[in-house]
Amino acid sequence: MSRPLSIALISETYPPEVNGVANTLGRLHAGLQQLGHRVQVVRPRQPGDDGRRSDAELLLTRGWPLPGYPGLQWGMSSLHKLLRCWKRQRPDVLYIATEGPLGFSALRAARRLGIPAVSGFHTNFQQYSEHYGFGPLTRLVTGYLRWFHNRTQMTLVPSGSQRMELQRRGFERLNLLSRGVDSQLFHPSRRDSELRRRWGLGEQDIAVLHVGRLAAEKNLGLLGGSFRALCAAHPQLKLRLVLVGDGPERKHLERDLPEALFCGVQRGETLAAHYASGDLFLFPSLSETFGNVVLEAQAAGLAVVAFDQAAAGQHIRHGHNGVLAAPGDNAGFVEVASWLLGDQERLRRVRLNARQHASRQGWESIVEHFQNYLEDACASPLLQPAPARPERPPAEDGGALPRSRE
C-alpha cells in the first residue's frame, strides 16, 4: 500500500441490519480501517440512529421503506448534499454497493467531482422483479443496472458464475471479489445439546437447517418438498426442519410447514450456535450473487446441499465437502441430499471436510484484494477501464466435480 486512502462506502443497507450485503460491507469496512485507511460510510438512518448526527466517518441520509422488505429502506440523498460533503472532505475513491436512489446520487456526485467510483454487484434485482409480480420490468431493471455499473471504474462481483452471466448481458470491467467467513465465530464447538433438546432432537437425530431471508426469491417451496421427501426416504431417522431467519414469506411457510421450527432472526454467537447445532444444511436458492450462508454453514461443520452456482459452486467439491445439484434440477437436489443421509459415516466425513475447507476462507485476503482494486481505480484514468488483475486462485477444495457416488 503506497499511502492510506480516504474511502467512502455507500450502501442502502448496513449492520446491524441482517442480510448478506450488510454483513459484507461491515467486514470490508472493518478490514479497511485495520489496514489504516480512512473510511466514511454513507447510508440511510436506521431506527437506532435517533438523535445521531453525521460526522467525518458517517453521513446519514433520509430513507423510505423498501416494499416487501420490512426494516430495509431505499436511501435518499440530494446530489447537493453529497457534493457539499465531498467538496469539504474529498474522498480518494467511492465504493457504491447498492444501485438505489442513494447509489445513483453518489454516482452523479462522483462524476461531477471527478472522483473515481467502484461499484459492487451484490444483489440480483433483475431476478427479484420476476418473483414480485414485475416480470415485464425485468429487461428494464437489467438495462438500468447495466447502465449504472458501466459508468464506474469497475464492478466487483462475488463469483465467476455471476461474472459470466453479467458479461453475457453487456456489463463491462468486471472483477472478482469473493467473500470470507469468520471461522472462529462459526465453529462446530458451539454445538448446543440444550438447544437441540428444545428442538426435540437427541444427539443421533438429524437437524435439517436453513438460514436466510424468508422471501419469494429464495426458492423456499423446494425446502418443504425436499424435507418431506427425505423423511419418506429415511423413515429410520428422526429429522427436524429448522428455519432461522424472517421475511415476508414467513406466515405462508408456517402455514405450509406446520412440522417446521421457525426460530426468527438470530445474530452473533446465538446464530453460530444455531448453525453448529444443525447437521444438514439445505440451500435451494437460485437467485444469489454469492450466498454467505454456504460458507457459514460449512465453517460450523454442516453438510451443505445446494445448486451448482455462486458460493456453492465455488466452495463445494461434490461428494467431498458438500453436494451439488444442477441449477433448477429439483429432483437432483433431493437425490444428493438423500445420498448424504444414506450413510452416517459418509455424512460425518463430509461435515469434517466442510469445516476444514471453510477454516481457510478468512476475510483478511478478501479485504487486501478489495484494497488493491480501490488503489487500481485511483491510479487509472478517470472512468476508463482499470487494469485487470488476475483472478484469485481457486479456493482449495473449491469448484464442482462431476457427479459421483461412493
PDB file of C-alpha atoms in Angstrom, residues 10-262:
ATOM      1  CA  ILE A  10     -22.190   3.977   0.002  1.00  0.00           C
ATOM      2  CA  SER A  11     -24.926   1.468   0.782  1.00  0.00           C
ATOM      3  CA  GLU A  12     -28.661   1.399   1.396  1.00  0.00           C
ATOM      4  CA  THR A  13     -28.137  -1.367   3.979  1.00  0.00           C
ATOM      5  CA  TYR A  14     -25.568  -1.722   6.726  1.00  0.00           C
ATOM      6  CA  PRO A  15     -25.114  -3.530  10.079  1.00  0.00           C
ATOM      7  CA  PRO A  16     -26.889  -4.152  12.372  1.00  0.00           C
ATOM      8  CA  GLU A  17     -29.351  -4.935   9.566  1.00  0.00           C
ATOM      9  CA  VAL A  18     -29.249  -8.661   8.824  1.00  0.00           C
ATOM     10  CA  ASN A  19     -28.531  -9.609   5.209  1.00  0.00           C
ATOM     11  CA  GLY A  20     -25.584 -10.640   3.085  1.00  0.00           C
ATOM     12  CA  VAL A  21     -24.884  -7.148   1.733  1.00  0.00           C
ATOM     13  CA  ALA A  22     -24.801  -5.573   5.194  1.00  0.00           C
ATOM     14  CA  ASN A  23     -22.586  -8.368   6.515  1.00  0.00           C
ATOM     15  CA  THR A  24     -20.126  -7.984   3.649  1.00  0.00           C
ATOM     16  CA  LEU A  25     -19.975  -4.186   3.955  1.00  0.00           C
ATOM     17  CA  GLY A  26     -19.366  -4.436   7.689  1.00  0.00           C
ATOM     18  CA  ARG A  27     -16.450  -6.816   7.135  1.00  0.00           C
ATOM     19  CA  LEU A  28     -14.909  -4.706   4.368  1.00  0.00           C
ATOM     20  CA  HIS A  29     -15.279  -1.526   6.444  1.00  0.00           C
ATOM     21  CA  ALA A  30     -13.573  -3.037   9.492  1.00  0.00           C
ATOM     22  CA  GLY A  31     -10.829  -4.573   7.366  1.00  0.00           C
ATOM     23  CA  LEU A  32     -10.023  -1.309   5.569  1.00  0.00           C
ATOM     24  CA  GLN A  33      -9.763   0.512   8.888  1.00  0.00           C
ATOM     25  CA  GLN A  34      -7.386  -2.153  10.196  1.00  0.00           C
ATOM     26  CA  LEU A  35      -5.199  -1.533   7.146  1.00  0.00           C
ATOM     27  CA  GLY A  36      -5.006   2.159   8.044  1.00  0.00           C
ATOM     28  CA  HIS A  37      -7.482   3.659   5.586  1.00  0.00           C
ATOM     29  CA  ARG A  38      -9.945   6.439   6.444  1.00  0.00           C
ATOM     30  CA  VAL A  39     -13.489   5.256   5.788  1.00  0.00           C
ATOM     31  CA  GLN A  40     -16.729   7.212   5.629  1.00  0.00           C
ATOM     32  CA  VAL A  41     -19.996   5.250   5.499  1.00  0.00           C
ATOM     33  CA  VAL A  42     -22.934   6.850   3.671  1.00  0.00           C
ATOM     34  CA  ARG A  43     -26.241   5.142   4.498  1.00  0.00           C
ATOM     35  CA  PRO A  44     -29.890   5.823   5.413  1.00  0.00           C
ATOM     36  CA  ARG A  45     -30.847   6.465   9.012  1.00  0.00           C
ATOM     37  CA  GLN A  46     -31.760   3.339  10.985  1.00  0.00           C
ATOM     38  CA  PRO A  47     -34.111   3.020  13.994  1.00  0.00           C
ATOM     39  CA  GLY A  48     -31.171   3.178  16.411  1.00  0.00           C
ATOM     40  CA  ASP A  49     -29.916   6.478  14.965  1.00  0.00           C
ATOM     41  CA  ASP A  50     -32.347   8.741  16.837  1.00  0.00           C
ATOM     42  CA  GLY A  51     -30.511  11.945  17.636  1.00  0.00           C
ATOM     43  CA  ARG A  52     -27.323  10.806  15.921  1.00  0.00           C
ATOM     44  CA  ARG A  53     -25.635  13.360  13.694  1.00  0.00           C
ATOM     45  CA  SER A  54     -23.460  12.911  10.640  1.00  0.00           C
ATOM     46  CA  ASP A  55     -19.714  13.313  11.084  1.00  0.00           C
ATOM     47  CA  ALA A  56     -16.466  12.640   9.232  1.00  0.00           C
ATOM     48  CA  GLU A  57     -16.976   8.863   9.451  1.00  0.00           C
ATOM     49  CA  LEU A  58     -20.728   8.650   8.903  1.00  0.00           C
ATOM     50  CA  LEU A  59     -23.061  10.534   6.570  1.00  0.00           C
ATOM     51  CA  LEU A  60     -26.711   9.784   7.351  1.00  0.00           C
ATOM     52  CA  THR A  61     -29.436  10.263   4.754  1.00  0.00           C
ATOM     53  CA  ARG A  62     -33.204  10.004   4.657  1.00  0.00           C
ATOM     54  CA  GLY A  63     -34.828   6.774   3.570  1.00  0.00           C
ATOM     55  CA  TRP A  64     -38.177   5.212   2.811  1.00  0.00           C
ATOM     56  CA  PRO A  65     -39.329   1.599   3.315  1.00  0.00           C
ATOM     57  CA  LEU A  66     -38.459  -0.960   0.675  1.00  0.00           C
ATOM     58  CA  PRO A  67     -41.685  -2.804  -0.322  1.00  0.00           C
ATOM     59  CA  GLY A  68     -41.667  -6.430   0.797  1.00  0.00           C
ATOM     60  CA  TYR A  69     -38.618  -5.941   2.995  1.00  0.00           C
ATOM     61  CA  PRO A  70     -39.658  -4.711   6.458  1.00  0.00           C
ATOM     62  CA  GLY A  71     -36.779  -2.998   8.220  1.00  0.00           C
ATOM     63  CA  LEU A  72     -34.926  -2.133   4.999  1.00  0.00           C
ATOM     64  CA  GLN A  73     -35.190   1.092   3.053  1.00  0.00           C
ATOM     65  CA  TRP A  74     -34.097   2.978  -0.014  1.00  0.00           C
ATOM     66  CA  GLY A  75     -31.642   5.739   0.778  1.00  0.00           C
ATOM     67  CA  MET A  76     -32.484   9.290  -0.234  1.00  0.00           C
ATOM     68  CA  SER A  77     -29.858  11.987  -0.503  1.00  0.00           C
ATOM     69  CA  SER A  78     -29.849  15.049  -2.681  1.00  0.00           C
ATOM     70  CA  LEU A  79     -26.978  15.431  -5.085  1.00  0.00           C
ATOM     71  CA  HIS A  80     -26.198  18.791  -3.479  1.00  0.00           C
ATOM     72  CA  LYS A  81     -25.779  17.255  -0.023  1.00  0.00           C
ATOM     73  CA  LEU A  82     -23.195  14.789  -1.312  1.00  0.00           C
ATOM     74  CA  LEU A  83     -21.426  17.466  -3.353  1.00  0.00           C
ATOM     75  CA  ARG A  84     -21.263  19.711  -0.300  1.00  0.00           C
ATOM     76  CA  CYS A  85     -19.872  16.932   1.889  1.00  0.00           C
ATOM     77  CA  TRP A  86     -17.292  15.671  -0.589  1.00  0.00           C
ATOM     78  CA  LYS A  87     -16.073  19.127  -1.571  1.00  0.00           C
ATOM     79  CA  ARG A  88     -15.357  19.730   2.102  1.00  0.00           C
ATOM     80  CA  GLN A  89     -13.888  16.272   2.724  1.00  0.00           C
ATOM     81  CA  ARG A  90     -12.926  14.805  -0.650  1.00  0.00           C
ATOM     82  CA  PRO A  91     -12.612  11.003  -0.801  1.00  0.00           C
ATOM     83  CA  ASP A  92      -9.956   9.393  -2.968  1.00  0.00           C
ATOM     84  CA  VAL A  93     -12.441   6.775  -4.162  1.00  0.00           C
ATOM     85  CA  LEU A  94     -16.059   5.701  -3.690  1.00  0.00           C
ATOM     86  CA  TYR A  95     -17.346   2.163  -3.307  1.00  0.00           C
ATOM     87  CA  ILE A  96     -21.037   2.086  -4.269  1.00  0.00           C
ATOM     88  CA  ALA A  97     -22.615  -1.133  -3.016  1.00  0.00           C
ATOM     89  CA  THR A  98     -26.251  -0.522  -3.970  1.00  0.00           C
ATOM     90  CA  GLU A  99     -27.896   0.872  -7.081  1.00  0.00           C
ATOM     91  CA  GLY A 100     -30.906   2.586  -5.500  1.00  0.00           C
ATOM     92  CA  PRO A 101     -31.530   6.337  -5.258  1.00  0.00           C
ATOM     93  CA  LEU A 102     -28.632   6.815  -2.823  1.00  0.00           C
ATOM     94  CA  GLY A 103     -26.211   4.951  -5.066  1.00  0.00           C
ATOM     95  CA  PHE A 104     -27.459   6.883  -8.090  1.00  0.00           C
ATOM     96  CA  SER A 105     -26.869  10.229  -6.350  1.00  0.00           C
ATOM     97  CA  ALA A 106     -23.395   9.091  -5.275  1.00  0.00           C
ATOM     98  CA  LEU A 107     -22.526   8.113  -8.837  1.00  0.00           C
ATOM     99  CA  ARG A 108     -23.667  11.513 -10.142  1.00  0.00           C
ATOM    100  CA  ALA A 109     -21.648  13.301  -7.466  1.00  0.00           C
ATOM    101  CA  ALA A 110     -18.555  11.241  -8.276  1.00  0.00           C
ATOM    102  CA  ARG A 111     -18.788  12.133 -11.954  1.00  0.00           C
ATOM    103  CA  ARG A 112     -19.404  15.807 -11.170  1.00  0.00           C
ATOM    104  CA  LEU A 113     -16.371  15.994  -8.839  1.00  0.00           C
ATOM    105  CA  GLY A 114     -14.065  13.713 -10.805  1.00  0.00           C
ATOM    106  CA  ILE A 115     -13.800  11.113  -8.033  1.00  0.00           C
ATOM    107  CA  PRO A 116     -13.219   7.516  -9.156  1.00  0.00           C
ATOM    108  CA  ALA A 117     -16.067   5.162  -8.249  1.00  0.00           C
ATOM    109  CA  VAL A 118     -16.026   1.384  -7.941  1.00  0.00           C
ATOM    110  CA  SER A 119     -19.351  -0.464  -7.770  1.00  0.00           C
ATOM    111  CA  GLY A 120     -20.314  -3.813  -6.309  1.00  0.00           C
ATOM    112  CA  PHE A 121     -22.917  -6.175  -7.759  1.00  0.00           C
ATOM    113  CA  HIS A 122     -24.374  -7.588  -4.544  1.00  0.00           C
ATOM    114  CA  THR A 123     -27.994  -8.375  -5.448  1.00  0.00           C
ATOM    115  CA  ASN A 124     -29.743  -9.869  -8.477  1.00  0.00           C
ATOM    116  CA  PHE A 125     -32.536  -7.287  -8.583  1.00  0.00           C
ATOM    117  CA  GLN A 126     -33.281  -8.221 -12.196  1.00  0.00           C
ATOM    118  CA  GLN A 127     -34.288 -11.701 -10.981  1.00  0.00           C
ATOM    119  CA  TYR A 128     -36.192 -10.418  -7.950  1.00  0.00           C
ATOM    120  CA  SER A 129     -38.588  -8.479 -10.174  1.00  0.00           C
ATOM    121  CA  GLU A 130     -39.902 -11.771 -11.562  1.00  0.00           C
ATOM    122  CA  HIS A 131     -40.739 -13.044  -8.068  1.00  0.00           C
ATOM    123  CA  TYR A 132     -42.651  -9.918  -7.026  1.00  0.00           C
ATOM    124  CA  GLY A 133     -45.039  -9.673  -9.940  1.00  0.00           C
ATOM    125  CA  PHE A 134     -42.920  -7.299 -12.026  1.00  0.00           C
ATOM    126  CA  GLY A 135     -41.745  -9.775 -14.659  1.00  0.00           C
ATOM    127  CA  PRO A 136     -42.359  -7.361 -17.574  1.00  0.00           C
ATOM    128  CA  LEU A 137     -39.904  -4.935 -15.939  1.00  0.00           C
ATOM    129  CA  THR A 138     -37.021  -7.432 -15.869  1.00  0.00           C
ATOM    130  CA  ARG A 139     -35.432  -6.094 -19.061  1.00  0.00           C
ATOM    131  CA  LEU A 140     -35.851  -2.524 -17.856  1.00  0.00           C
ATOM    132  CA  VAL A 141     -34.230  -3.335 -14.498  1.00  0.00           C
ATOM    133  CA  THR A 142     -31.372  -5.154 -16.235  1.00  0.00           C
ATOM    134  CA  GLY A 143     -30.850  -2.183 -18.553  1.00  0.00           C
ATOM    135  CA  TYR A 144     -30.677   0.236 -15.632  1.00  0.00           C
ATOM    136  CA  LEU A 145     -28.217  -1.952 -13.717  1.00  0.00           C
ATOM    137  CA  ARG A 146     -26.005  -2.275 -16.804  1.00  0.00           C
ATOM    138  CA  TRP A 147     -26.121   1.499 -17.380  1.00  0.00           C
ATOM    139  CA  PHE A 148     -25.278   2.151 -13.731  1.00  0.00           C
ATOM    140  CA  HIS A 149     -22.351  -0.232 -13.374  1.00  0.00           C
ATOM    141  CA  ASN A 150     -20.818   0.561 -16.756  1.00  0.00           C
ATOM    142  CA  ARG A 151     -20.355   4.158 -15.562  1.00  0.00           C
ATOM    143  CA  THR A 152     -17.984   3.155 -12.768  1.00  0.00           C
ATOM    144  CA  GLN A 153     -14.275   2.371 -12.967  1.00  0.00           C
ATOM    145  CA  MET A 154     -15.010  -1.299 -12.409  1.00  0.00           C
ATOM    146  CA  THR A 155     -17.675  -3.549 -10.930  1.00  0.00           C
ATOM    147  CA  LEU A 156     -16.782  -6.163  -8.328  1.00  0.00           C
ATOM    148  CA  VAL A 157     -18.715  -9.440  -8.453  1.00  0.00           C
ATOM    149  CA  PRO A 158     -18.511 -12.261  -5.904  1.00  0.00           C
ATOM    150  CA  SER A 159     -18.302 -15.336  -8.136  1.00  0.00           C
ATOM    151  CA  GLY A 160     -17.146 -16.494 -11.538  1.00  0.00           C
ATOM    152  CA  SER A 161     -20.638 -17.645 -12.484  1.00  0.00           C
ATOM    153  CA  GLN A 162     -22.010 -14.184 -11.694  1.00  0.00           C
ATOM    154  CA  ARG A 163     -19.322 -12.558 -13.808  1.00  0.00           C
ATOM    155  CA  MET A 164     -20.093 -14.763 -16.812  1.00  0.00           C
ATOM    156  CA  GLU A 165     -23.808 -14.009 -16.514  1.00  0.00           C
ATOM    157  CA  LEU A 166     -23.215 -10.254 -16.356  1.00  0.00           C
ATOM    158  CA  GLN A 167     -20.721 -10.315 -19.231  1.00  0.00           C
ATOM    159  CA  ARG A 168     -23.353 -12.059 -21.326  1.00  0.00           C
ATOM    160  CA  ARG A 169     -25.719  -9.169 -20.532  1.00  0.00           C
ATOM    161  CA  GLY A 170     -23.245  -6.473 -21.582  1.00  0.00           C
ATOM    162  CA  PHE A 171     -21.701  -5.458 -18.249  1.00  0.00           C
ATOM    163  CA  GLU A 172     -18.116  -4.248 -18.593  1.00  0.00           C
ATOM    164  CA  ARG A 173     -14.945  -4.102 -16.465  1.00  0.00           C
ATOM    165  CA  LEU A 174     -15.925  -6.908 -14.105  1.00  0.00           C
ATOM    166  CA  ASN A 175     -13.515  -8.155 -11.451  1.00  0.00           C
ATOM    167  CA  LEU A 176     -13.860 -10.916  -8.867  1.00  0.00           C
ATOM    168  CA  LEU A 177     -14.079 -10.181  -5.160  1.00  0.00           C
ATOM    169  CA  SER A 178     -15.135 -13.278  -3.274  1.00  0.00           C
ATOM    170  CA  ARG A 179     -16.359 -13.455   0.328  1.00  0.00           C
ATOM    171  CA  GLY A 180     -14.852 -14.832   3.517  1.00  0.00           C
ATOM    172  CA  VAL A 181     -16.129 -16.289   6.760  1.00  0.00           C
ATOM    173  CA  ASP A 182     -15.316 -15.833  10.446  1.00  0.00           C
ATOM    174  CA  SER A 183     -14.352 -19.427  11.197  1.00  0.00           C
ATOM    175  CA  GLN A 184     -13.821 -18.680  14.889  1.00  0.00           C
ATOM    176  CA  LEU A 185     -17.381 -17.440  15.320  1.00  0.00           C
ATOM    177  CA  PHE A 186     -18.906 -20.139  13.124  1.00  0.00           C
ATOM    178  CA  HIS A 187     -17.369 -23.253  14.673  1.00  0.00           C
ATOM    179  CA  PRO A 188     -18.556 -26.805  15.474  1.00  0.00           C
ATOM    180  CA  SER A 189     -17.588 -26.279  19.125  1.00  0.00           C
ATOM    181  CA  ARG A 190     -20.680 -24.077  19.521  1.00  0.00           C
ATOM    182  CA  ARG A 191     -22.976 -27.088  19.135  1.00  0.00           C
ATOM    183  CA  ASP A 192     -25.581 -26.813  21.903  1.00  0.00           C
ATOM    184  CA  SER A 193     -27.217 -30.010  23.179  1.00  0.00           C
ATOM    185  CA  GLU A 194     -29.767 -27.992  25.166  1.00  0.00           C
ATOM    186  CA  LEU A 195     -30.813 -26.110  22.029  1.00  0.00           C
ATOM    187  CA  ARG A 196     -31.173 -29.409  20.186  1.00  0.00           C
ATOM    188  CA  ARG A 197     -33.250 -30.749  23.077  1.00  0.00           C
ATOM    189  CA  ARG A 198     -35.600 -27.771  22.678  1.00  0.00           C
ATOM    190  CA  TRP A 199     -35.826 -28.699  19.018  1.00  0.00           C
ATOM    191  CA  GLY A 200     -36.946 -32.167  20.144  1.00  0.00           C
ATOM    192  CA  LEU A 201     -33.761 -33.871  18.952  1.00  0.00           C
ATOM    193  CA  GLY A 202     -31.261 -36.225  20.524  1.00  0.00           C
ATOM    194  CA  GLU A 203     -27.609 -36.374  19.538  1.00  0.00           C
ATOM    195  CA  GLN A 204     -28.193 -39.097  16.931  1.00  0.00           C
ATOM    196  CA  ASP A 205     -31.123 -37.290  15.302  1.00  0.00           C
ATOM    197  CA  ILE A 206     -30.792 -35.004  12.275  1.00  0.00           C
ATOM    198  CA  ALA A 207     -31.466 -31.263  12.338  1.00  0.00           C
ATOM    199  CA  VAL A 208     -32.121 -30.123   8.761  1.00  0.00           C
ATOM    200  CA  LEU A 209     -31.265 -26.423   8.835  1.00  0.00           C
ATOM    201  CA  HIS A 210     -31.938 -23.432   6.628  1.00  0.00           C
ATOM    202  CA  VAL A 211     -30.654 -19.930   7.414  1.00  0.00           C
ATOM    203  CA  GLY A 212     -31.675 -16.907   5.390  1.00  0.00           C
ATOM    204  CA  ARG A 213     -34.329 -14.431   4.448  1.00  0.00           C
ATOM    205  CA  LEU A 214     -37.771 -15.987   4.080  1.00  0.00           C
ATOM    206  CA  ALA A 215     -38.647 -14.369   0.769  1.00  0.00           C
ATOM    207  CA  ALA A 216     -40.145 -15.377  -2.570  1.00  0.00           C
ATOM    208  CA  GLU A 217     -36.874 -15.143  -4.496  1.00  0.00           C
ATOM    209  CA  LYS A 218     -35.201 -17.760  -2.248  1.00  0.00           C
ATOM    210  CA  ASN A 219     -36.999 -20.746  -3.859  1.00  0.00           C
ATOM    211  CA  LEU A 220     -38.264 -21.905  -0.464  1.00  0.00           C
ATOM    212  CA  GLY A 221     -41.038 -24.017  -1.957  1.00  0.00           C
ATOM    213  CA  LEU A 222     -38.346 -26.614  -2.605  1.00  0.00           C
ATOM    214  CA  LEU A 223     -37.370 -26.598   1.063  1.00  0.00           C
ATOM    215  CA  GLY A 224     -40.549 -28.214   2.366  1.00  0.00           C
ATOM    216  CA  GLY A 225     -40.836 -30.630  -0.536  1.00  0.00           C
ATOM    217  CA  SER A 226     -37.247 -31.764  -0.078  1.00  0.00           C
ATOM    218  CA  PHE A 227     -37.654 -32.242   3.659  1.00  0.00           C
ATOM    219  CA  ARG A 228     -40.759 -34.381   3.260  1.00  0.00           C
ATOM    220  CA  ALA A 229     -39.068 -36.459   0.562  1.00  0.00           C
ATOM    221  CA  LEU A 230     -36.108 -37.055   2.884  1.00  0.00           C
ATOM    222  CA  CYS A 231     -38.414 -38.124   5.715  1.00  0.00           C
ATOM    223  CA  ALA A 232     -40.119 -40.607   3.386  1.00  0.00           C
ATOM    224  CA  ALA A 233     -36.799 -41.953   2.068  1.00  0.00           C
ATOM    225  CA  HIS A 234     -35.256 -42.375   5.534  1.00  0.00           C
ATOM    226  CA  PRO A 235     -38.017 -43.441   7.941  1.00  0.00           C
ATOM    227  CA  GLN A 236     -35.409 -44.889  10.302  1.00  0.00           C
ATOM    228  CA  LEU A 237     -34.075 -41.375  11.002  1.00  0.00           C
ATOM    229  CA  LYS A 238     -35.679 -38.693  13.116  1.00  0.00           C
ATOM    230  CA  LEU A 239     -35.460 -35.464  11.091  1.00  0.00           C
ATOM    231  CA  ARG A 240     -36.488 -31.948  12.114  1.00  0.00           C
ATOM    232  CA  LEU A 241     -36.648 -28.936   9.798  1.00  0.00           C
ATOM    233  CA  VAL A 242     -35.333 -25.761  11.460  1.00  0.00           C
ATOM    234  CA  LEU A 243     -35.585 -22.351   9.753  1.00  0.00           C
ATOM    235  CA  VAL A 244     -33.546 -19.411  11.029  1.00  0.00           C
ATOM    236  CA  GLY A 245     -34.496 -16.008   9.641  1.00  0.00           C
ATOM    237  CA  ASP A 246     -37.519 -13.895   8.878  1.00  0.00           C
ATOM    238  CA  GLY A 247     -39.175 -12.251   5.920  1.00  0.00           C
ATOM    239  CA  PRO A 248     -42.395 -11.649   4.005  1.00  0.00           C
ATOM    240  CA  GLU A 249     -42.964 -15.368   3.298  1.00  0.00           C
ATOM    241  CA  ARG A 250     -42.822 -16.491   6.934  1.00  0.00           C
ATOM    242  CA  LYS A 251     -46.580 -16.695   7.541  1.00  0.00           C
ATOM    243  CA  HIS A 252     -47.085 -18.561   4.289  1.00  0.00           C
ATOM    244  CA  LEU A 253     -44.328 -21.027   5.197  1.00  0.00           C
ATOM    245  CA  GLU A 254     -45.644 -21.516   8.732  1.00  0.00           C
ATOM    246  CA  ARG A 255     -48.983 -22.473   7.225  1.00  0.00           C
ATOM    247  CA  ASP A 256     -47.446 -24.851   4.669  1.00  0.00           C
ATOM    248  CA  LEU A 257     -44.824 -26.364   7.009  1.00  0.00           C
ATOM    249  CA  PRO A 258     -46.513 -26.968  10.359  1.00  0.00           C
ATOM    250  CA  GLU A 259     -43.845 -29.551  11.234  1.00  0.00           C
ATOM    251  CA  ALA A 260     -41.012 -26.998  10.947  1.00  0.00           C
ATOM    252  CA  LEU A 261     -39.483 -24.881  13.696  1.00  0.00           C
ATOM    253  CA  PHE A 262     -39.218 -21.145  12.961  1.00  0.00           C
TER     254      PHE A 262
END
